[in-house]
Short mmCIF file of C-alpha atoms and ligand atoms in Angstrom, two decimals:
data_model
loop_
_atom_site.label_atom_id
_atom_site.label_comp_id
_atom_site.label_asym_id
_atom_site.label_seq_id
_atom_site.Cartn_x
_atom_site.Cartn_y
_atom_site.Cartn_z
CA UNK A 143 -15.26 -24.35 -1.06
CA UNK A 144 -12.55 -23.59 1.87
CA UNK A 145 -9.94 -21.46 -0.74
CA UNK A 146 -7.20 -21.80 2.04
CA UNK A 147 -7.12 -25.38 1.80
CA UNK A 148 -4.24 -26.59 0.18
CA UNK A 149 -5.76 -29.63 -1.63
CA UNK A 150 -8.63 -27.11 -2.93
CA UNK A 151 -6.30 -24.69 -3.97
CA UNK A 152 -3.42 -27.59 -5.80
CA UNK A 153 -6.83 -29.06 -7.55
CA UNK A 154 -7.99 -25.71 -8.88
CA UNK A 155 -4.82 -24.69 -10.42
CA UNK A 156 -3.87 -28.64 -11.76
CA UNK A 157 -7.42 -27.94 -13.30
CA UNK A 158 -6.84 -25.20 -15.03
CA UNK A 159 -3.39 -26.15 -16.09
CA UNK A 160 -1.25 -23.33 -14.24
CA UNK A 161 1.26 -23.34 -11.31
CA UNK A 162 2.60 -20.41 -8.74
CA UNK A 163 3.98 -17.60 -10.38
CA UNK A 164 7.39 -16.62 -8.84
CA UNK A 165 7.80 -13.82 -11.06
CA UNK A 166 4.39 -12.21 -10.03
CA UNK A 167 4.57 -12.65 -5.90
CA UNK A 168 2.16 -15.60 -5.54
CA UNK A 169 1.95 -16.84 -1.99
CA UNK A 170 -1.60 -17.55 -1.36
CA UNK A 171 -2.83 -17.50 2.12
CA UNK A 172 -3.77 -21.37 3.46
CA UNK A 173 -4.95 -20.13 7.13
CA UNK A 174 -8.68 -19.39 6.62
CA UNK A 175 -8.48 -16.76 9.73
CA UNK A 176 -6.42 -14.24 7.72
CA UNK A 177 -8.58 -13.36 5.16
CA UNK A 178 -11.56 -13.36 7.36
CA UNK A 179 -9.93 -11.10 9.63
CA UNK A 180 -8.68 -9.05 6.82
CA UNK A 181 -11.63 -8.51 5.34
CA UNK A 182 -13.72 -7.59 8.77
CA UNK A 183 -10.70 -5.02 9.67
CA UNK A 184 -10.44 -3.30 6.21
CA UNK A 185 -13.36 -1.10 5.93
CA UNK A 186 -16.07 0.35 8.23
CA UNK A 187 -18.62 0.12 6.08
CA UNK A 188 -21.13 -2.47 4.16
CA UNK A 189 -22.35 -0.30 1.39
CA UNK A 190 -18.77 0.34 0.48
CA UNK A 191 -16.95 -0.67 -3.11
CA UNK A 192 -13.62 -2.78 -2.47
CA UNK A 193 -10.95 -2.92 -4.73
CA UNK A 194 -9.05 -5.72 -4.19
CA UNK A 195 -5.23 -6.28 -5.58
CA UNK A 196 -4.16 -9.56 -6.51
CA UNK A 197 -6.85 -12.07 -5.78
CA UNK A 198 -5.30 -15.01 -6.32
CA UNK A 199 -7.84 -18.17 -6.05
CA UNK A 200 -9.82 -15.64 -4.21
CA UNK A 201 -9.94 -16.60 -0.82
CA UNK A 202 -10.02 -12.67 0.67
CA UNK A 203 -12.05 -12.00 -2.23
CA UNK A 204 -14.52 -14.48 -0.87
CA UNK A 205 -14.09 -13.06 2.40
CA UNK A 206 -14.98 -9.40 0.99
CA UNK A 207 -17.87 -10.21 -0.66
CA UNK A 208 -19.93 -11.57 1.93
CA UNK A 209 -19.20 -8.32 4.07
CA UNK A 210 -19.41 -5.65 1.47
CA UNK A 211 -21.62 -4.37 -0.96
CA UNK A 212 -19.26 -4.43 -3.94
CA UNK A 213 -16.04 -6.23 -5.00
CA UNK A 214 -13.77 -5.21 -8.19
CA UNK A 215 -10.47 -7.65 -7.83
CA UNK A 216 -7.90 -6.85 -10.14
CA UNK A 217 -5.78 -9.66 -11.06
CA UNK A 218 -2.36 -9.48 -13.26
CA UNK A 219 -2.36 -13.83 -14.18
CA UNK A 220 -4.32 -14.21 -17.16
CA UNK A 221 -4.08 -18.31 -16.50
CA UNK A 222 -6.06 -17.55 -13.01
CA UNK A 223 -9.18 -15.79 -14.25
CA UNK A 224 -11.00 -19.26 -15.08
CA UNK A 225 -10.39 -20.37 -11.67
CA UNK A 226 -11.79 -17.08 -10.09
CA UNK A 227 -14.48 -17.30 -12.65
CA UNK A 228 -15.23 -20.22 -10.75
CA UNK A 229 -14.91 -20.01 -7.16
CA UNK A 230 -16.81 -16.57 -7.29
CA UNK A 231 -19.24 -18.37 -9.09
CA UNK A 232 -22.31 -17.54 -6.23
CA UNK A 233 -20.57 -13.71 -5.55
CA UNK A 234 -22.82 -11.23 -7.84
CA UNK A 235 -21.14 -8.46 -6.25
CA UNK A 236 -17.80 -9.40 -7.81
CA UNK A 237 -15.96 -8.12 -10.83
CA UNK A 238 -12.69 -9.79 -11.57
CA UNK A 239 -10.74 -7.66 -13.94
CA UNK A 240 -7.65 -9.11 -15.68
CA UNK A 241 -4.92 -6.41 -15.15
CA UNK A 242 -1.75 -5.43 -14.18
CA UNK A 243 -2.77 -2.90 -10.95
CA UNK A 244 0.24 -0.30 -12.03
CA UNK A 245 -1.39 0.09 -15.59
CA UNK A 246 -4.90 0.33 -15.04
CA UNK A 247 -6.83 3.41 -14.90
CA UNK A 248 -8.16 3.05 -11.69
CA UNK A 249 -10.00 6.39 -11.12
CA UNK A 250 -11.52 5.64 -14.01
CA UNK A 251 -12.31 2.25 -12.69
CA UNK A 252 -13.93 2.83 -9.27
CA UNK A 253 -16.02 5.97 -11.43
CA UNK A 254 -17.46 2.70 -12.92
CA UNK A 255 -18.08 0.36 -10.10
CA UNK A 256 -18.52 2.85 -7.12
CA UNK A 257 -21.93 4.59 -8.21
CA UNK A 258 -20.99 6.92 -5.33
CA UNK A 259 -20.28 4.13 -2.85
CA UNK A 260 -17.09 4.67 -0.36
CA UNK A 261 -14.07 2.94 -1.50
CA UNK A 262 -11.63 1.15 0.37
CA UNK A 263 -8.65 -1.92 -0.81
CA UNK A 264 -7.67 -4.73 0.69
CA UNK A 265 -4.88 -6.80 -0.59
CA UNK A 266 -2.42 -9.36 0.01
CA UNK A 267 0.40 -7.37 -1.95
CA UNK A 268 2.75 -9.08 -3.90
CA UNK A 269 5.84 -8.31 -2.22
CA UNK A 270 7.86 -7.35 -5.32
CA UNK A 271 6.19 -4.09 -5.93
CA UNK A 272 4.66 -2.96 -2.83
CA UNK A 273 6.04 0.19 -2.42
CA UNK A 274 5.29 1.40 -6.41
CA UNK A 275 1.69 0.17 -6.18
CA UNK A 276 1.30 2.02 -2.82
CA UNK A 277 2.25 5.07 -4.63
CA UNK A 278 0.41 4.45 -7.42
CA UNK A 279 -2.80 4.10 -5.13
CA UNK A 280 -1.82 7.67 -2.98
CA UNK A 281 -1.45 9.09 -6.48
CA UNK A 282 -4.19 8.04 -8.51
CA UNK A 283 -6.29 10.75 -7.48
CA UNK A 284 -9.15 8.22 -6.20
CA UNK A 285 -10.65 9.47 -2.65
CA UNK A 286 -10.24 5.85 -0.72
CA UNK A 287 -11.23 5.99 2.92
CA UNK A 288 -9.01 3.47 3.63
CA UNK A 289 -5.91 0.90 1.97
CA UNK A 290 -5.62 -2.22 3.99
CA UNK A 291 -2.52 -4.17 2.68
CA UNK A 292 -0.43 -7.10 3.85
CA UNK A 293 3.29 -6.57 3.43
CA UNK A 294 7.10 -8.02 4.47
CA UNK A 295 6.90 -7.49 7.96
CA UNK A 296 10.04 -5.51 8.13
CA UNK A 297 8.15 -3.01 5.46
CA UNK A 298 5.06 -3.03 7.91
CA UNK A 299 7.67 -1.51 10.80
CA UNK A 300 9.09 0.85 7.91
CA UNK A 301 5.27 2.52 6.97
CA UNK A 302 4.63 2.69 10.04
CA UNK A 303 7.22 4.36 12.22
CA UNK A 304 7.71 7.18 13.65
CA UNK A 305 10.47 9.99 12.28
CA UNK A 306 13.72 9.93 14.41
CA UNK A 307 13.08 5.60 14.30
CA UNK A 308 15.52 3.27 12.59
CA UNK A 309 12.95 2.10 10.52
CA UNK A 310 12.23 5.55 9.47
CA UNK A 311 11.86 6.23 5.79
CA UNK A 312 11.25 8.42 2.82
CA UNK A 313 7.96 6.57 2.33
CA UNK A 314 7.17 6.93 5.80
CA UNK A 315 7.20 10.61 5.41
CA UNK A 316 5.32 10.65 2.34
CA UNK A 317 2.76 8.05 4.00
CA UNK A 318 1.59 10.84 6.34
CA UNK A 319 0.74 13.63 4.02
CA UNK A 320 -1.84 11.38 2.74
CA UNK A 321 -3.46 9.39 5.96
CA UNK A 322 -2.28 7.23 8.92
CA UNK A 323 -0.87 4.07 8.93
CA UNK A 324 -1.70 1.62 11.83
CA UNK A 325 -0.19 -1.95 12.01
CA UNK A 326 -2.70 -4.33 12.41
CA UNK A 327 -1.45 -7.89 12.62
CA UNK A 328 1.32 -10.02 11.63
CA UNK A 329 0.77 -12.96 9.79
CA UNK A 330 3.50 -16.07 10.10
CA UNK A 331 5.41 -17.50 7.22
CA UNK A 332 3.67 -20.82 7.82
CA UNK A 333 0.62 -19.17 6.71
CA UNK A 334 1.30 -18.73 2.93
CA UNK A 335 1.89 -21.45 0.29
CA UNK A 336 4.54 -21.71 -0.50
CA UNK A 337 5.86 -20.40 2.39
CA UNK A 338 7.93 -17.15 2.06
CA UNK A 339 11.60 -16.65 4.06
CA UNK A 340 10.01 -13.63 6.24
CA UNK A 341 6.89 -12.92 7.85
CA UNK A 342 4.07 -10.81 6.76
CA UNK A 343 2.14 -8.23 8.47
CA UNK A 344 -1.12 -6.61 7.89
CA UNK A 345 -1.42 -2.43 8.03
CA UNK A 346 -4.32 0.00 7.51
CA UNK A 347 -4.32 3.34 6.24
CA UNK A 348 -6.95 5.59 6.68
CA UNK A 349 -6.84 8.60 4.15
CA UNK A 350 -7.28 12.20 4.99
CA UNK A 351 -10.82 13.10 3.53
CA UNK A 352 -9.27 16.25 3.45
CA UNK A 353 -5.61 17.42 3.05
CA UNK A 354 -3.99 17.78 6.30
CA UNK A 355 -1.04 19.94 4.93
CA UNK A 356 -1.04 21.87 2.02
CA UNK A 357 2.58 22.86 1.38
CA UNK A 358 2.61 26.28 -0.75
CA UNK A 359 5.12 23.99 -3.81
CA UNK A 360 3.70 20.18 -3.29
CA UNK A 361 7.08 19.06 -5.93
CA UNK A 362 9.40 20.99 -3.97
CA UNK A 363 8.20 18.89 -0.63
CA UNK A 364 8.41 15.55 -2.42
CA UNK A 365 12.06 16.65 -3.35
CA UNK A 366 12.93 17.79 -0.53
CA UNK A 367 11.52 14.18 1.09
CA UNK A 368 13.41 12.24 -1.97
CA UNK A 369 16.98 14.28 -1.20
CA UNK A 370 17.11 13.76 2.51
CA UNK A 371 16.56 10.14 2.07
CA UNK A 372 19.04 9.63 -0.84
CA UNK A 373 21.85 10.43 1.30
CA UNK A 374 20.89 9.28 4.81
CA UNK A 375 24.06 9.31 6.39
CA UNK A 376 24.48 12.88 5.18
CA UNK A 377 23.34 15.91 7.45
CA UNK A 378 20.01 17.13 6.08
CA UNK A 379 21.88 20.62 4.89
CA UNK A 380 24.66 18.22 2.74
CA UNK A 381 21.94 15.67 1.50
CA UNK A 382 19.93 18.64 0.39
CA UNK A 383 22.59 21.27 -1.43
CA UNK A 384 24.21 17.98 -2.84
CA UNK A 385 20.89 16.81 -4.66
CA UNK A 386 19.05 20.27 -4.88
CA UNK A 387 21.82 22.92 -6.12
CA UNK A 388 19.26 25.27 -6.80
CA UNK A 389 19.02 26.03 -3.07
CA UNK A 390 21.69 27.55 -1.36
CA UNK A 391 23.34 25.99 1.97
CA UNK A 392 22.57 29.48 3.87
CA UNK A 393 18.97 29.09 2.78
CA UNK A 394 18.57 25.60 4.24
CA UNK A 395 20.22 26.36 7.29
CA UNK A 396 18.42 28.99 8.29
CA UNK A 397 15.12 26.89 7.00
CA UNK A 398 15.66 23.76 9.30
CA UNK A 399 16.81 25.96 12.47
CA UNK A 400 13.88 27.68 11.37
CA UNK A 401 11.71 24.88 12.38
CA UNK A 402 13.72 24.32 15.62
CA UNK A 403 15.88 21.39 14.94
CA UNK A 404 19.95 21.98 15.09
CA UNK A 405 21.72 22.41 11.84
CA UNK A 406 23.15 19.00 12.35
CA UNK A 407 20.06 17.04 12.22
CA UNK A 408 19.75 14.13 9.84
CA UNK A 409 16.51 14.20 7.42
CA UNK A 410 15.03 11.17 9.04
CA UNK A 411 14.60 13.04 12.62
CA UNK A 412 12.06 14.78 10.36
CA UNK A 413 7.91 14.57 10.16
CA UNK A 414 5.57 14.64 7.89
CA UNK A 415 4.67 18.42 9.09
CA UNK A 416 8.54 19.05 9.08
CA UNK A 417 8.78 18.45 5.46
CA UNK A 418 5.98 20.82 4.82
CA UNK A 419 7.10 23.52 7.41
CA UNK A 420 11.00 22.82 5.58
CA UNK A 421 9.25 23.49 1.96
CA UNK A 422 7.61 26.45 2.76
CA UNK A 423 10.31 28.23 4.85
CA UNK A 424 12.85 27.25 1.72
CA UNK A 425 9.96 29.19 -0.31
CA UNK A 426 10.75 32.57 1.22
N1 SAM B 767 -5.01 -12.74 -2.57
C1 SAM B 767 -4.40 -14.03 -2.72
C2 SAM B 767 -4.13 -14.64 -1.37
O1 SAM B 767 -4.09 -13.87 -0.39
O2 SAM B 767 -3.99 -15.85 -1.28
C3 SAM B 767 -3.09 -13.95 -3.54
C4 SAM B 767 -2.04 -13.02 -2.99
S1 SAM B 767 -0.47 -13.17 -3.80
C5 SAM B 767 0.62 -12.61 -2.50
C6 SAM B 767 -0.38 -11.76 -4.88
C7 SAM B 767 -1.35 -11.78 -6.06
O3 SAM B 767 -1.18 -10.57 -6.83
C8 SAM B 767 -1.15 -12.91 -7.05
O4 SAM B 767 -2.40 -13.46 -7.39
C9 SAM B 767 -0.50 -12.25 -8.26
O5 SAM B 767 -0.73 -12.92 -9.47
C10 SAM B 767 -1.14 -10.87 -8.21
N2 SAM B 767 -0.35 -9.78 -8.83
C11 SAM B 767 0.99 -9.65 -8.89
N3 SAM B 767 1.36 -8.52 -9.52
C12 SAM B 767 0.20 -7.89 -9.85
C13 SAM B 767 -0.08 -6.67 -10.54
N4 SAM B 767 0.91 -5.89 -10.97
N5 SAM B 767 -1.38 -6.34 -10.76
C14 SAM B 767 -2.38 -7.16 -10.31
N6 SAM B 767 -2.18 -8.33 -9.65
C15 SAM B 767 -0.90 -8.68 -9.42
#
């Protein structure tokens, strides 16, 4: 069964007496080359578990389960669970869980369905909540080697800039004290059904297996990253002693020139390492 194909996909919904889902991001994929390439650029391994966000009709799922070992898809639309019942059918290695992503336990979750395999995701995101389920993966405490996601496009150039870039962001920063982000490809409007106003693009993060920076206060460098963003416009000393009081403006002077950047300079000139180095030079 070719899931991209519109007819295939309009049948198995009429079927099952549902329609798309505005209110929960659905724009399913109709070119069958994106969730093949998806799925071979996601992971570099076979005997890995994938966790998969969103399935939809299942055509990446599909695509993931004839690679990898193991597939858990996690899927929010109770009315689509008898059509993935279906079309994964023939796929033992799939689990299709009915869930909302940003409520499930998920460490608990891949402690089921790993048995010590590596775990990776792969998703077509639903654009709505990209950002909090990104966070909610970095923060779940789970080891993945590696989140492959497709996003806006103009969120793609966001996670994966570099500091001192327009498209530089508070997420960005927090992006690399977990792993790097690469973009991998973008994916055309025309691809999706129904068609979204922007195009997508697909990115890959591969995790630190172990922490690259270990600032001394770990809340005080998320704060700091939170602060300097809030306030872009702001110098980095007035977006920081306007949202952190506790700190005085000497302090964070001293801190930033510190790290070699003039006491002029705007948070998003700022790494990753930056934020660290800022944290625990505010510390003494
Ligand atoms: N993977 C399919 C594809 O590529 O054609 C569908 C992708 S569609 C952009 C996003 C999918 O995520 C939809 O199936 C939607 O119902 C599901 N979804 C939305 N919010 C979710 C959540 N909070 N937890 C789990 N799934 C969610």
């Amino acid at each position: 069964m070719n899931l991209c194909n519109i007819n295939v996909i309009r049948s198995l919904m009429e079927d099952a007496g549902i329609s798309f889902r505005k209110e929960f991001g659905q724009n399913f994929l109709i070119n069958p080359m994106v969730p093949e390439d998806i799925a071979d650029m996601c992971c570099d391994r076979e005997d890995s578990l994938i966790v998969e966000i969103g399935p939809g009709v299942g055509c990446l799922t599909d695509a993931l389960a004839r690679r990898y070992e193991r597939v858990v898809a996690i899927e929010i639309d109770k009315g689509l669970i008898p059509v993935l019942e279906k079309t994964m059918a023939e796929h033992e290695n799939v689990t299709v869980i009915n869930a909302d992503v940003m409520e499930v336990d998920l460490a608990a979750l891949v402690e089921k369905y790993s048995e010590g395999r590596p775990v990776s995701v792969a998703a077509n995101l639903p654009y709505y909540i990209t950002t909090p389920i990104l966070m909610r993966l970095l923060e779940s405490g789970v080891r993945f080697s590696s989140i492959t996601v497709m996003v806006q496009n103009e969120v793609a150039a966001r996670l994966c800039s570099k500091a001192g870039s327009k498209d530089y962001g508070a997420i960005t920063a927090v992006l690399g004290y977990y792993g790097e982000t690469r973009r991998l490809f973008r994916v055309p409007a025309g691809c999706f059904l129904p068609a979204p106003k922007v195009d997508s693009a697909v990115i890959r993060i591969d995790l630190y297996s172990a922490p690259k920076y270990q600032p001394k206060d770990e809340k005080l460098f998320f704060s700091l990253i939170r602060a300097a963003f809030e306030m872009r416009r702001k110098t980095l000393v007035n977006a920081l002693s306007a949202k952190l009081p506790q700190l005085s403006k000497e302090a964070i002077t001293a801190a930033i020139v510190s790290l070699g950047h003039p006491e002029t300079v705007r948070g998003e000139r700022l790494s990753t390492e930056d934020f660290v180095r800022l944290a625990d030079a505010l510390i003494q």
